[in-house]
Short mmCIF file of C-alpha atoms in Angstrom, two decimals:
data_model
loop_
_atom_site.label_atom_id
_atom_site.label_comp_id
_atom_site.label_asym_id
_atom_site.label_seq_id
_atom_site.Cartn_x
_atom_site.Cartn_y
_atom_site.Cartn_z
CA MET L 1 14.42 -156.24 31.92
CA ASN L 2 17.11 -157.77 34.15
CA GLU L 3 19.97 -156.21 32.34
CA ALA L 4 22.99 -156.32 34.70
CA GLY L 5 20.62 -157.34 37.49
CA GLY L 6 18.13 -154.51 37.04
CA PHE L 7 15.46 -152.92 34.85
CA GLN L 8 15.89 -150.86 31.72
CA GLN L 9 15.71 -147.15 32.42
CA LEU L 10 13.72 -146.50 29.26
CA PRO L 11 10.52 -148.50 28.53
CA SER L 12 10.65 -150.77 25.49
CA LEU L 13 6.88 -150.43 25.02
CA VAL L 14 4.19 -148.12 26.30
CA LEU L 15 0.50 -149.05 26.03
CA THR L 16 -1.99 -146.18 26.11
CA GLY L 17 -5.75 -146.00 26.51
CA PRO L 18 -8.37 -143.30 26.40
CA SER L 19 -8.05 -140.34 28.70
CA TYR L 20 -9.77 -140.61 32.13
CA SER L 21 -10.59 -144.31 31.40
CA GLY L 22 -8.40 -145.71 34.21
CA PHE L 23 -6.51 -147.71 31.59
CA GLY L 24 -4.01 -149.87 33.46
CA PHE L 25 -5.89 -149.68 36.80
CA ALA L 26 -5.84 -153.56 36.70
CA LEU L 27 -3.35 -155.79 34.90
CA ALA L 28 -3.20 -159.56 34.70
CA SER L 29 -1.42 -162.27 32.81
CA VAL L 30 -4.13 -164.40 31.19
CA GLY L 31 -1.87 -167.19 29.94
CA ASP L 32 -1.71 -168.33 26.36
CA ILE L 33 -5.31 -167.81 25.34
CA ASN L 34 -4.78 -168.58 21.64
CA GLN L 35 -2.28 -171.48 22.22
CA ASP L 36 0.46 -169.93 20.03
CA GLY L 37 3.14 -170.54 22.60
CA PHE L 38 3.26 -166.91 24.00
CA GLN L 39 1.76 -165.41 27.13
CA ASP L 40 -0.99 -162.76 26.73
CA ILE L 41 -2.16 -160.03 29.09
CA ALA L 42 -5.38 -158.22 30.01
CA VAL L 43 -5.54 -154.51 30.95
CA GLY L 44 -8.57 -153.00 32.68
CA ALA L 45 -10.04 -149.59 31.95
CA PRO L 46 -12.90 -149.50 34.53
CA PHE L 47 -13.92 -145.87 33.97
CA GLU L 48 -14.25 -146.02 30.18
CA GLY L 49 -18.04 -145.96 29.93
CA PRO L 50 -19.34 -149.05 31.81
CA GLY L 51 -15.72 -150.29 31.88
CA LYS L 52 -13.62 -152.18 29.37
CA VAL L 53 -10.94 -154.92 29.30
CA TYR L 54 -8.22 -154.81 26.65
CA ILE L 55 -6.65 -158.13 25.55
CA TYR L 56 -3.07 -157.96 24.17
CA HIS L 57 -1.39 -160.91 22.46
CA SER L 58 2.29 -161.68 22.46
CA SER L 59 4.50 -163.06 19.72
CA ALA L 60 8.12 -163.89 19.09
CA GLU L 61 8.81 -160.16 18.86
CA GLY L 62 7.28 -159.42 22.21
CA LEU L 63 3.99 -157.87 23.34
CA GLN L 64 1.91 -156.47 20.48
CA ASP L 65 1.14 -152.74 20.81
CA ARG L 66 -2.45 -152.98 19.70
CA PRO L 67 -5.26 -154.89 21.47
CA ARG L 68 -6.53 -158.00 19.77
CA GLN L 69 -9.82 -157.77 21.56
CA VAL L 70 -11.71 -155.12 23.62
CA ILE L 71 -14.52 -156.36 25.89
CA SER L 72 -17.05 -153.84 27.20
CA GLY L 73 -19.26 -154.28 30.26
CA SER L 74 -22.20 -153.26 28.12
CA GLU L 75 -21.82 -156.46 26.00
CA LEU L 76 -22.49 -158.82 28.85
CA GLY L 77 -26.21 -159.42 28.52
CA PRO L 78 -29.01 -157.76 30.38
CA THR L 79 -27.00 -157.36 33.60
CA GLN L 80 -25.92 -153.74 34.16
CA ILE L 81 -22.28 -153.60 35.16
CA LYS L 82 -20.26 -150.51 36.02
CA THR L 83 -16.55 -150.22 36.54
CA PHE L 84 -16.08 -153.44 34.59
CA GLY L 85 -12.33 -154.23 34.66
CA TYR L 86 -11.69 -152.89 38.14
CA SER L 87 -9.86 -156.10 39.01
CA LEU L 88 -8.56 -158.99 36.90
CA SER L 89 -7.45 -162.59 37.57
CA GLY L 90 -6.46 -164.93 34.73
CA GLY L 91 -4.46 -167.90 33.70
CA LEU L 92 -6.68 -170.73 35.01
CA ASP L 93 -8.71 -173.04 32.83
CA MET L 94 -12.06 -172.99 34.56
CA ASP L 95 -14.02 -175.16 32.15
CA GLY L 96 -11.43 -177.76 31.14
CA ASN L 97 -11.28 -176.88 27.38
CA SER L 98 -7.45 -176.38 27.46
CA TYR L 99 -7.76 -172.58 27.16
CA PRO L 100 -7.19 -170.24 30.13
CA ASP L 101 -10.12 -168.07 31.28
CA LEU L 102 -10.37 -164.63 32.85
CA LEU L 103 -12.19 -163.36 35.92
CA VAL L 104 -13.20 -159.71 35.81
CA GLY L 105 -14.24 -157.75 38.89
CA SER L 106 -16.18 -154.49 39.30
CA LEU L 107 -17.63 -152.22 41.92
CA SER L 108 -21.11 -153.41 41.10
CA GLU L 109 -20.97 -156.40 43.37
CA ARG L 110 -20.51 -158.69 40.40
CA ILE L 111 -17.70 -160.84 39.04
CA VAL L 112 -17.71 -161.96 35.45
CA LEU L 113 -16.09 -165.13 34.18
CA LEU L 114 -14.92 -164.74 30.63
CA ARG L 115 -14.16 -168.14 29.06
CA ALA L 116 -11.84 -168.54 26.09
CA ARG L 117 -13.38 -170.05 23.00
CA PRO L 118 -11.53 -172.75 20.96
CA VAL L 119 -9.17 -171.30 18.36
CA ILE L 120 -9.25 -172.93 14.90
CA ASN L 121 -6.15 -173.13 12.64
CA ILE L 122 -7.03 -173.41 8.96
CA LEU L 123 -4.69 -175.94 7.24
CA ASP L 124 -4.10 -177.08 3.67
CA LYS L 125 -5.38 -173.88 2.08
CA THR L 126 -5.04 -175.23 -1.46
CA PHE L 127 -5.86 -172.48 -3.97
CA THR L 128 -4.97 -173.44 -7.57
CA VAL L 129 -6.00 -172.63 -11.09
CA THR L 130 -5.75 -175.18 -13.90
CA PRO L 131 -4.24 -174.43 -16.38
CA SER L 132 -1.90 -171.87 -14.87
CA LYS L 133 -1.55 -170.28 -18.32
CA VAL L 134 -4.71 -169.88 -20.30
CA ASP L 135 -4.81 -170.28 -24.12
CA PRO L 136 -7.98 -168.49 -25.37
CA ALA L 137 -8.00 -170.84 -28.44
CA GLN L 138 -8.58 -173.80 -26.04
CA CYS L 139 -11.47 -172.17 -24.18
CA THR L 140 -15.07 -173.04 -24.90
CA PRO L 141 -18.33 -171.36 -23.77
CA LYS L 142 -18.58 -173.96 -20.97
CA SER L 143 -14.96 -174.59 -19.99
CA CYS L 144 -11.75 -172.62 -19.73
CA MET L 145 -10.12 -172.53 -16.24
CA THR L 146 -10.80 -174.59 -13.14
CA VAL L 147 -10.34 -173.00 -9.73
CA THR L 148 -9.83 -175.48 -6.90
CA LEU L 149 -10.08 -174.77 -3.18
CA CYS L 150 -9.31 -177.22 -0.36
CA PHE L 151 -9.53 -176.61 3.41
CA SER L 152 -8.93 -178.51 6.62
CA TYR L 153 -8.55 -177.41 10.21
CA ASN L 154 -7.25 -178.29 13.63
CA GLN L 155 -7.70 -176.91 17.11
CA SER L 156 -4.80 -174.80 18.36
CA ALA L 157 -4.86 -176.58 21.74
CA GLY L 158 -4.11 -179.84 19.93
CA ASP L 159 -7.15 -181.73 21.13
CA PRO L 160 -7.40 -184.72 18.80
CA GLY L 161 -11.01 -185.34 19.88
CA TYR L 162 -12.15 -181.88 18.71
CA SER L 163 -14.19 -182.49 15.50
CA GLU L 164 -16.91 -179.84 15.66
CA ARG L 165 -18.65 -179.11 12.34
CA ILE L 166 -17.70 -175.64 11.24
CA THR L 167 -18.66 -173.67 8.13
CA LEU L 168 -16.17 -171.50 6.22
CA GLN L 169 -17.55 -168.92 3.84
CA TYR L 170 -15.20 -167.94 1.02
CA THR L 171 -15.31 -165.35 -1.77
CA LEU L 172 -13.48 -165.57 -5.11
CA GLU L 173 -13.00 -162.37 -7.10
CA ALA L 174 -11.36 -162.18 -10.50
CA ASP L 175 -10.11 -159.03 -12.25
CA LYS L 176 -11.46 -156.85 -9.44
CA ASP L 177 -9.45 -153.82 -10.57
CA ARG L 178 -10.65 -154.01 -14.18
CA HIS L 179 -13.99 -152.71 -15.44
CA PRO L 180 -15.33 -154.72 -17.05
CA PRO L 181 -13.55 -157.91 -16.05
CA ARG L 182 -12.36 -160.34 -18.67
CA VAL L 183 -13.80 -163.42 -17.02
CA ARG L 184 -16.94 -164.68 -15.35
CA PHE L 185 -17.85 -167.73 -13.21
CA SER L 186 -19.86 -170.49 -14.84
CA GLY L 187 -23.54 -170.15 -14.25
CA SER L 188 -23.47 -166.39 -13.69
CA GLN L 189 -22.48 -163.15 -15.37
CA SER L 190 -20.26 -162.14 -12.45
CA ALA L 191 -16.55 -162.29 -11.81
CA THR L 192 -17.29 -162.84 -8.10
CA TYR L 193 -18.35 -166.13 -6.52
CA THR L 194 -19.30 -166.87 -2.86
CA GLY L 195 -19.48 -170.37 -1.49
CA ASP L 196 -19.03 -172.30 1.80
CA PHE L 197 -17.36 -175.39 3.22
CA SER L 198 -18.71 -177.58 5.95
CA MET L 199 -15.97 -179.54 7.76
CA PRO L 200 -14.34 -181.23 9.99
CA ASP L 201 -12.80 -183.31 7.16
CA THR L 202 -10.68 -181.89 4.33
CA ARG L 203 -13.00 -180.58 1.69
CA CYS L 204 -12.31 -179.54 -1.84
CA GLN L 205 -14.55 -177.54 -4.24
CA SER L 206 -13.95 -176.55 -7.90
CA GLN L 207 -15.46 -173.64 -9.86
CA GLU L 208 -15.26 -173.06 -13.57
CA LEU L 209 -13.97 -169.66 -14.74
CA LEU L 210 -14.86 -168.62 -18.25
CA LEU L 211 -13.12 -166.20 -20.59
CA LEU L 212 -15.29 -163.56 -22.20
CA ASP L 213 -15.41 -163.05 -25.94
CA ASN L 214 -13.13 -160.58 -27.74
CA VAL L 215 -10.64 -160.09 -24.91
CA ARG L 216 -8.01 -157.64 -26.18
CA ASP L 217 -5.73 -157.40 -23.23
CA LYS L 218 -3.82 -160.61 -23.12
CA LEU L 219 -0.64 -159.00 -21.92
CA HIS L 220 -1.70 -158.43 -18.32
CA PRO L 221 -2.51 -161.48 -16.09
CA ILE L 222 -5.92 -162.17 -14.61
CA VAL L 223 -5.62 -161.56 -10.86
CA LEU L 224 -7.79 -163.99 -8.78
CA SER L 225 -8.18 -163.28 -5.06
CA MET L 226 -9.74 -165.42 -2.31
CA ASN L 227 -10.74 -164.65 1.27
CA TYR L 228 -12.63 -166.63 3.87
CA SER L 229 -14.34 -166.21 7.20
CA LEU L 230 -16.00 -168.41 9.77
CA LEU L 231 -19.78 -168.49 9.80
CA GLU L 232 -20.67 -168.40 13.51
CA ARG L 233 -23.70 -170.14 14.93
CA PRO L 234 -26.37 -167.85 16.58
CA ARG L 235 -25.76 -167.40 20.27
CA THR L 236 -28.12 -166.64 23.05
CA PHE L 237 -27.28 -165.27 26.49
CA GLN L 238 -27.15 -168.10 29.06
CA LEU L 239 -26.33 -168.15 32.77
CA GLY L 240 -24.36 -171.04 34.16
CA PRO L 241 -21.72 -173.25 32.55
CA HIS L 242 -22.20 -174.54 29.04
CA SER L 243 -19.78 -175.88 26.47
CA LEU L 244 -18.11 -173.44 24.07
CA ALA L 245 -16.88 -176.22 21.76
CA ALA L 246 -19.48 -175.33 19.18
CA PHE L 247 -18.42 -171.65 19.09
CA PRO L 248 -14.85 -171.60 17.87
CA VAL L 249 -13.00 -168.58 16.43
CA LEU L 250 -10.40 -168.36 13.66
CA ASN L 251 -6.74 -167.84 14.47
CA GLN L 252 -6.35 -164.11 13.72
CA ASP L 253 -2.57 -164.52 13.32
CA GLN L 254 -3.22 -166.48 10.11
CA SER L 255 -3.85 -164.67 6.82
CA HIS L 256 -7.45 -165.13 5.73
CA GLU L 257 -6.85 -164.22 2.05
CA ASN L 258 -4.75 -165.36 -0.87
CA GLU L 259 -4.08 -164.25 -4.46
CA THR L 260 -2.90 -165.89 -7.65
CA LYS L 261 -2.27 -164.64 -11.19
CA ILE L 262 -3.32 -166.37 -14.38
CA GLU L 263 -1.11 -165.60 -17.31
CA PHE L 264 -2.17 -165.77 -20.96
CA GLN L 265 -0.33 -168.19 -23.13
CA LYS L 266 1.66 -166.07 -25.58
CA GLU L 267 4.09 -166.96 -28.39
CA CYS L 268 6.82 -165.22 -26.49
CA GLY L 269 9.34 -167.86 -25.45
CA SER L 270 9.73 -169.89 -22.29
CA ASP L 271 9.52 -166.80 -20.01
CA ASN L 272 6.12 -165.81 -21.52
CA GLN L 273 7.37 -162.20 -21.71
CA CYS L 274 6.96 -160.56 -25.12
CA TYR L 275 9.82 -158.51 -26.60
CA SER L 276 8.69 -157.03 -29.89
CA ASN L 277 10.68 -155.16 -32.53
CA LEU L 278 8.16 -152.78 -34.03
CA GLN L 279 9.51 -150.60 -36.83
CA LEU L 280 7.52 -147.89 -38.55
CA GLN L 281 8.03 -146.26 -41.90
CA SER L 282 5.79 -143.55 -43.29
CA SER L 283 5.67 -141.26 -46.32
CA PHE L 284 3.25 -139.18 -48.36
CA VAL L 285 2.55 -140.78 -51.72
CA THR L 286 0.55 -139.97 -54.88
CA GLU L 287 -2.64 -141.79 -55.85
CA GLN L 288 -0.41 -144.14 -57.77
CA ASN L 289 1.41 -144.92 -54.51
CA GLN L 290 4.57 -143.15 -55.64
CA PRO L 291 6.47 -141.32 -52.91
CA LEU L 292 6.50 -137.54 -53.06
CA PRO L 293 9.92 -136.00 -53.61
CA ARG L 294 12.26 -135.30 -50.72
CA VAL L 295 14.60 -132.35 -50.03
CA ASN L 296 17.45 -133.14 -47.68
CA GLY L 297 15.68 -136.29 -46.59
CA THR L 298 12.38 -134.48 -45.81
CA GLN L 299 9.31 -134.69 -48.02
CA VAL L 300 8.18 -131.33 -49.40
CA LEU L 301 4.47 -130.71 -49.92
CA GLN L 302 3.72 -127.98 -52.43
CA TYR L 303 0.24 -126.58 -52.40
CA SER L 304 -1.68 -126.73 -55.61
CA ARG L 305 -5.30 -126.43 -56.58
CA ASP L 306 -4.93 -129.67 -58.47
CA VAL L 307 -4.11 -131.53 -55.24
CA ARG L 308 -7.41 -132.77 -53.77
CA LYS L 309 -6.07 -135.61 -51.67
CA LEU L 310 -2.91 -136.50 -49.74
CA HIS L 311 -2.14 -140.11 -49.17
CA LEU L 312 -0.13 -141.17 -46.19
CA SER L 313 1.44 -144.63 -46.52
CA ILE L 314 2.42 -146.34 -43.21
CA ASN L 315 4.36 -149.61 -43.04
CA ILE L 316 4.81 -151.34 -39.68
CA THR L 317 6.97 -154.44 -39.27
CA ASN L 318 7.83 -156.73 -36.38
CA VAL L 319 10.81 -158.63 -37.79
CA PRO L 320 13.34 -160.17 -35.39
CA THR L 321 16.85 -158.72 -35.59
CA ALA L 322 18.11 -160.80 -32.60
CA PRO L 323 17.14 -164.08 -30.93
CA TRP L 324 15.33 -162.23 -28.20
CA ASN L 325 13.10 -159.79 -30.16
CA GLY L 326 10.44 -159.84 -32.86
CA GLU L 327 7.93 -161.64 -30.58
CA ASP L 328 4.23 -160.90 -30.52
CA ALA L 329 3.30 -157.26 -30.00
CA HIS L 330 0.01 -157.23 -27.96
CA GLU L 331 -2.24 -154.20 -27.87
CA ALA L 332 -0.20 -152.36 -30.47
CA LEU L 333 -1.75 -149.00 -31.26
CA LEU L 334 -1.09 -146.47 -34.04
CA ASN L 335 -1.90 -142.85 -33.25
CA VAL L 336 -2.02 -140.43 -36.22
CA THR L 337 -2.51 -136.70 -35.47
CA VAL L 338 -4.04 -134.68 -38.34
CA PRO L 339 -3.71 -130.90 -38.38
CA PRO L 340 -7.00 -128.92 -38.40
CA SER L 341 -6.33 -127.78 -41.99
CA LEU L 342 -6.72 -131.35 -43.21
CA LEU L 343 -9.86 -133.41 -43.17
CA PRO L 344 -9.41 -137.25 -42.73
CA SER L 345 -11.11 -139.07 -45.57
CA SER L 346 -10.58 -142.82 -45.24
CA VAL L 347 -8.36 -145.54 -43.99
CA ARG L 348 -7.63 -148.74 -45.90
CA PRO L 349 -5.16 -151.57 -45.34
#
C-alpha cells in the first residue's frame, strides 16, 4: 500500500470464507484485542448459517491468513439471531478492562456487544530435570530423577492490580514413543502425570521420576514432554454488564508445550557419545578347541561320519586403537545364521 503514492496492483493477502456466506460483507478494525502491539480485524459472514464473525490477529509479519477465533450467532445464548455479522463496529473499550470490544449488528433487530476477555501471559516456565544425566547405579526404588515445574503469569494489558486466581493444568509424559516406557512416576505405574497449579503467585512443583529395572537401552535419551492449559471456570449466560476479570484466556501466541531429554551417564568421554571399536574373529574348531585347517585362508569342512558336532568359536573385542574409540558398546548384538542342514545344539561362553 502507498507505494509511489498509490496501491499495489496485486494483493499481498487474500482472505476467503465459505461460499455464499457473505464473507467480507462487513469489516472492522477491532483494535489490539490481545495487547500484543498489533491491530486486529473482524470480518462478518452474515449468511453462513445464523451468521458468523471471523477474528484475525496481526503480527510483525502482517495480518495472519487464518482466523484466530470464529464466533457464531448460534452460540449467543437462548436468543435467536439471524444474519449475525451484518455490521461491525470495534476498537472501543466498553467495560474499562483495557481491552477493546466489538459491536455486531444483524437484521434481527438485535445488536450484540462482544467483550474481550483478559489475556494471560505465562512467565517463568521453568521445566528442569535433576540430574540432567541419569546414572542407573545411583537410582533407588524411591528416588532417581526430580522433575521441577514453575509457573507465573501477568496480564497482557499490563494491569498491575490484576491478580485473579487461575488454575493451570499440566501433563508430563515420558518416553511416549516407546512401548513400554523405561520410567514411571513415583506413586504410580504410569509414565504420564497430570497435575495443576493455582496462582497468582509463582508456584513450583516437583515430581519424582523412577527408572524401571533391567533397562537395556541406555543409548537413547529419555524424552520428557510437558504441556499445559487453563482450567476455565463454569460460565452461565447473563444479560447485562458483569466483570470478565475471572474469565481470562491464555495467550495463544505462546507455546503451551515444552520438551527436554534426559541422557544416560555413560563411560564415553565428556561428550557422552560412545565410539566403540568392536572386532570379531570366528573359526570352526575341534572339541579340543583346535582350529580346523585352512586352504588359501578359508577353512575347509570335510564331511565324515565320525564328525558329530561342529564347534564355532567367536571372539569379540572392544580394544581402543585410538584415543577416541574403544568406548562402551551399548546394545551390542551378535547374529549367527545357521543353515537348515545344521541343528544348533548349545551356546556357552
